[in-house]
Coordinates of C-alpha atoms in Angstrom, one line a residue:
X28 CA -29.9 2.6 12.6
X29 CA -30.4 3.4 9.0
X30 CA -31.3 0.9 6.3
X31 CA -28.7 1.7 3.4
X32 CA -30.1 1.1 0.0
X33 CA -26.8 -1.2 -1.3
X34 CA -24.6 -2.2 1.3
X35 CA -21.3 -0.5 1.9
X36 CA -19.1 -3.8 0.5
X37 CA -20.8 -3.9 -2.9
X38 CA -20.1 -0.2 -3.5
X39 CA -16.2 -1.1 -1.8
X40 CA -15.8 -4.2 -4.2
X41 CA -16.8 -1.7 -7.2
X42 CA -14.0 0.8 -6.7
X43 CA -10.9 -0.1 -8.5
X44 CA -7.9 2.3 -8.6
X45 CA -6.9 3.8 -12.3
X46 CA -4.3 6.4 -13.6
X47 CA -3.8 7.0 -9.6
X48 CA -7.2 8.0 -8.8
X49 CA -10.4 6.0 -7.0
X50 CA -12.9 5.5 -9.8
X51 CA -15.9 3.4 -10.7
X52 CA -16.6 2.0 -13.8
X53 CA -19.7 3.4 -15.9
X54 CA -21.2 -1.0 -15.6
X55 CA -21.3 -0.8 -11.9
X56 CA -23.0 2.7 -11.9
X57 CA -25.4 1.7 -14.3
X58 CA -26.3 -1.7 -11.8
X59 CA -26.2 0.7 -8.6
X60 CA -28.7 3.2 -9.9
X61 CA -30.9 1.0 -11.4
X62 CA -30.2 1.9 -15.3
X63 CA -28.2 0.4 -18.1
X64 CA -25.0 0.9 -18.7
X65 CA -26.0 2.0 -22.7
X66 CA -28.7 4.6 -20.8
X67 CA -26.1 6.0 -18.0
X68 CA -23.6 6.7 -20.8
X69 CA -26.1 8.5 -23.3
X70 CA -27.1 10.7 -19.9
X71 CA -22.8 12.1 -19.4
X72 CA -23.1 12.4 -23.5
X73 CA -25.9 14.8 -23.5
X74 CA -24.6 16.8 -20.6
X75 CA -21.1 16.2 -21.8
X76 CA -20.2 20.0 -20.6
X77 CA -20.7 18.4 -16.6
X78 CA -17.8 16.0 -17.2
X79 CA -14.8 17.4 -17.8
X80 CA -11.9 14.5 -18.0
X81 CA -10.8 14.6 -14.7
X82 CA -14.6 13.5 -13.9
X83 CA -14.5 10.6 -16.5
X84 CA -12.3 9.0 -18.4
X85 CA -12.6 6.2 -21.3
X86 CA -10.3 3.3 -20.2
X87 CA -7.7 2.5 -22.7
X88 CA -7.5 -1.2 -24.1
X89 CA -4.7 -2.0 -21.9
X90 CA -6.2 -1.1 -19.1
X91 CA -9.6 -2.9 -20.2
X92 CA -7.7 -6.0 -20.8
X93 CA -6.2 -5.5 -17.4
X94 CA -9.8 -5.1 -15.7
X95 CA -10.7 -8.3 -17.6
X96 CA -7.9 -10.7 -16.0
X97 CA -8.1 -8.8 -12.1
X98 CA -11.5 -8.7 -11.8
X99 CA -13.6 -11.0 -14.4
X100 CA -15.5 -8.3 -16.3
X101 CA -17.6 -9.2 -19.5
X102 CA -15.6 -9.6 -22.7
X103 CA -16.9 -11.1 -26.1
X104 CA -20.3 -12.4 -27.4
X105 CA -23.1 -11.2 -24.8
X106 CA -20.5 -8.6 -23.0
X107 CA -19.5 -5.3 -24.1
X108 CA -18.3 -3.8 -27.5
X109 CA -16.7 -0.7 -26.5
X110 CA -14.2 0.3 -23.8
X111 CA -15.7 1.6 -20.2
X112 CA -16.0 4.5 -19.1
X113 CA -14.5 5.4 -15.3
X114 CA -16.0 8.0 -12.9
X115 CA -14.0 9.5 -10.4
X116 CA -15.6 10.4 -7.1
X117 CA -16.5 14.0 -8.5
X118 CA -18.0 12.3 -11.8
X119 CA -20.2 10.1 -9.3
X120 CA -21.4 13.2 -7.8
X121 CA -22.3 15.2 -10.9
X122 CA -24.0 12.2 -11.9
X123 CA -26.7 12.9 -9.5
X124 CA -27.7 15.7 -11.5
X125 CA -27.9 14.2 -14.4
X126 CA -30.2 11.2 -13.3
X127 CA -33.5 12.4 -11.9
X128 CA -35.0 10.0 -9.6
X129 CA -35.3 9.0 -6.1
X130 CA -33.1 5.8 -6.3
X131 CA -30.4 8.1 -7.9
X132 CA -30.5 10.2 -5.3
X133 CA -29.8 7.4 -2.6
X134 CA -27.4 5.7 -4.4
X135 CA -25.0 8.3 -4.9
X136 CA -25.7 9.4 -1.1
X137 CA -24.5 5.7 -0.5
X138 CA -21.3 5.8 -2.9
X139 CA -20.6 9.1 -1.2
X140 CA -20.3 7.9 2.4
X141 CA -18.1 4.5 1.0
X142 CA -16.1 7.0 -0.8
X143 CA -15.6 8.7 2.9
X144 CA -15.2 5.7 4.5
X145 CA -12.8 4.3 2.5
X146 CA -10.3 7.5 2.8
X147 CA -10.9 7.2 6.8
X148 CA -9.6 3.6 6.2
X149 CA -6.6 4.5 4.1
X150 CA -5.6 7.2 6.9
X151 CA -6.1 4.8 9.5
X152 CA -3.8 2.3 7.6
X153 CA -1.5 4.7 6.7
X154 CA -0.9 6.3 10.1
X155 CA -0.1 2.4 11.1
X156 CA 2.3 2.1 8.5
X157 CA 3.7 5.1 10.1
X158 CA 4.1 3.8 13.2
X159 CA 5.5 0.8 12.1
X160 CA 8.3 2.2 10.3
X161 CA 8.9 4.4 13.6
X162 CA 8.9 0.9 15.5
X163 CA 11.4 -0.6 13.0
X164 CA 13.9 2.3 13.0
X165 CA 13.9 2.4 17.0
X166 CA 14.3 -1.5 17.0
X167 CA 17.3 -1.6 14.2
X168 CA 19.2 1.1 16.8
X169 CA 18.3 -1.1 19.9
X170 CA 19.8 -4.0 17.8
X171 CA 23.1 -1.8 16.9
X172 CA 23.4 -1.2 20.8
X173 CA 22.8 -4.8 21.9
X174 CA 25.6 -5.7 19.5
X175 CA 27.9 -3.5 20.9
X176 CA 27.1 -4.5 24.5
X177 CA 27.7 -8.1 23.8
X178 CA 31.0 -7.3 21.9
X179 CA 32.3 -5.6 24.9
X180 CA 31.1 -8.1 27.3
X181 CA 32.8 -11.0 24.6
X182 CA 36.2 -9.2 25.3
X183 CA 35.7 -8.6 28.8
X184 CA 35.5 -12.4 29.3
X185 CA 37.6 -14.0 27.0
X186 CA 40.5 -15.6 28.7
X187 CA 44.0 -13.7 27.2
X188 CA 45.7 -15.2 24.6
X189 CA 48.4 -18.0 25.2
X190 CA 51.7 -17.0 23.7
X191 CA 52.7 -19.2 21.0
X192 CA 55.5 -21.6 21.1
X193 CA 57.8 -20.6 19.2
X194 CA 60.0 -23.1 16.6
X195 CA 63.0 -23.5 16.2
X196 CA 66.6 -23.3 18.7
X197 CA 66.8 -20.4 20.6
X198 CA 69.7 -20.1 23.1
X199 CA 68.5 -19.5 26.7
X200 CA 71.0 -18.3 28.9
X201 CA 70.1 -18.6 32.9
X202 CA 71.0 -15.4 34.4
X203 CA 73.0 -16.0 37.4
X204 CA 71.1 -16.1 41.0
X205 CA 74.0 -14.9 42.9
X206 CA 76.5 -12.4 41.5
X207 CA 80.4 -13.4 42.6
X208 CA 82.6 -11.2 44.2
X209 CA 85.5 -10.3 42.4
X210 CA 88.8 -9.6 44.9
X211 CA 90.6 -6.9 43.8

């Protein structure tokens, strides 16, 4: 079994999903690889030509304030003074030619496999959903069908209707038993 240099869940916890894409934010890198976050961002800015936007993207302030409520990161005195940057997973990659060293080169092997892992979990999860919704539909027609059985048996069963008494004087004539003879 292979020792991993940072364990899958750290790399997991770091991922957060922006504009509809998997990134991770420039602090985290910097962490992972060993570097500062000031140092991994004046590495992209000199090779700036390797990361085109859909590799990394400044966070806007709304979406910085919204990283600071979900998931606690630095604000004010001691934390950072501009907005972070975000990676996507083909940012992560190019990064590894941008940092040179052995620890680099590991990390981003790691990231790479959580990356993997996480889209084998999300097509596990998403084949269930699948199935679920399958389940559902076959189980709402079942219900439909029950319904109807039981509605059929209901009639089936149920004694008939009394007539109702009626109100009011209604002239009954007997009808004779015997008919006379008439003589003629």
């Amino acid at each position: 079994m292979r020792k991993e240099v940072i364990p899958f869940e750290r790399v997991a916890h770091a991922i957060h999903l922006l504009r509809g894409q998997k990134v991770m934010l420039d602090s985290d890198l910097g962490y992972l690889y060993g570097v500062t976050t000031g140092n991994l961002n004046k590495a992209v800015r000199r090779n700036v030509d390797r990361f085109p936007e859909d590799f990394v993207f400044q966070l806007t302030a709304e979406e910085t304030q919204d990283l600071i409520f979900q998931s606690g990161i630095s604000k004010g005195r001691g934390g950072r003074r501009h907005r972070p940057y975000a990676f996507t997973e083909q940012g992560i990659a190019m990064l590894s030619s941008v940092l040179n060293s052995v620890r680099a080169v590991k990390v981003n092997i790691a990231i790479m496999r959580a990356f993997v892992r996480l889209r084998r979990m999300l097509d596990t999860n998403r084949e269930l959903a699948e199935k679920f919704v399958e389940l559902e539909r076959r189980v709402g027609k079942h219900d439909e069908e029950i319904v109807a059985i039981l509605e059929a048996i209901r009639q089936l069963t149920a004694p008939p209707e009394n007539p109702r008494r009626e109100i009011g004087f209604h002239v009954r004539e007997k009808v004779p038993r015997y008919r006379a003879r008439t003589r003629a």
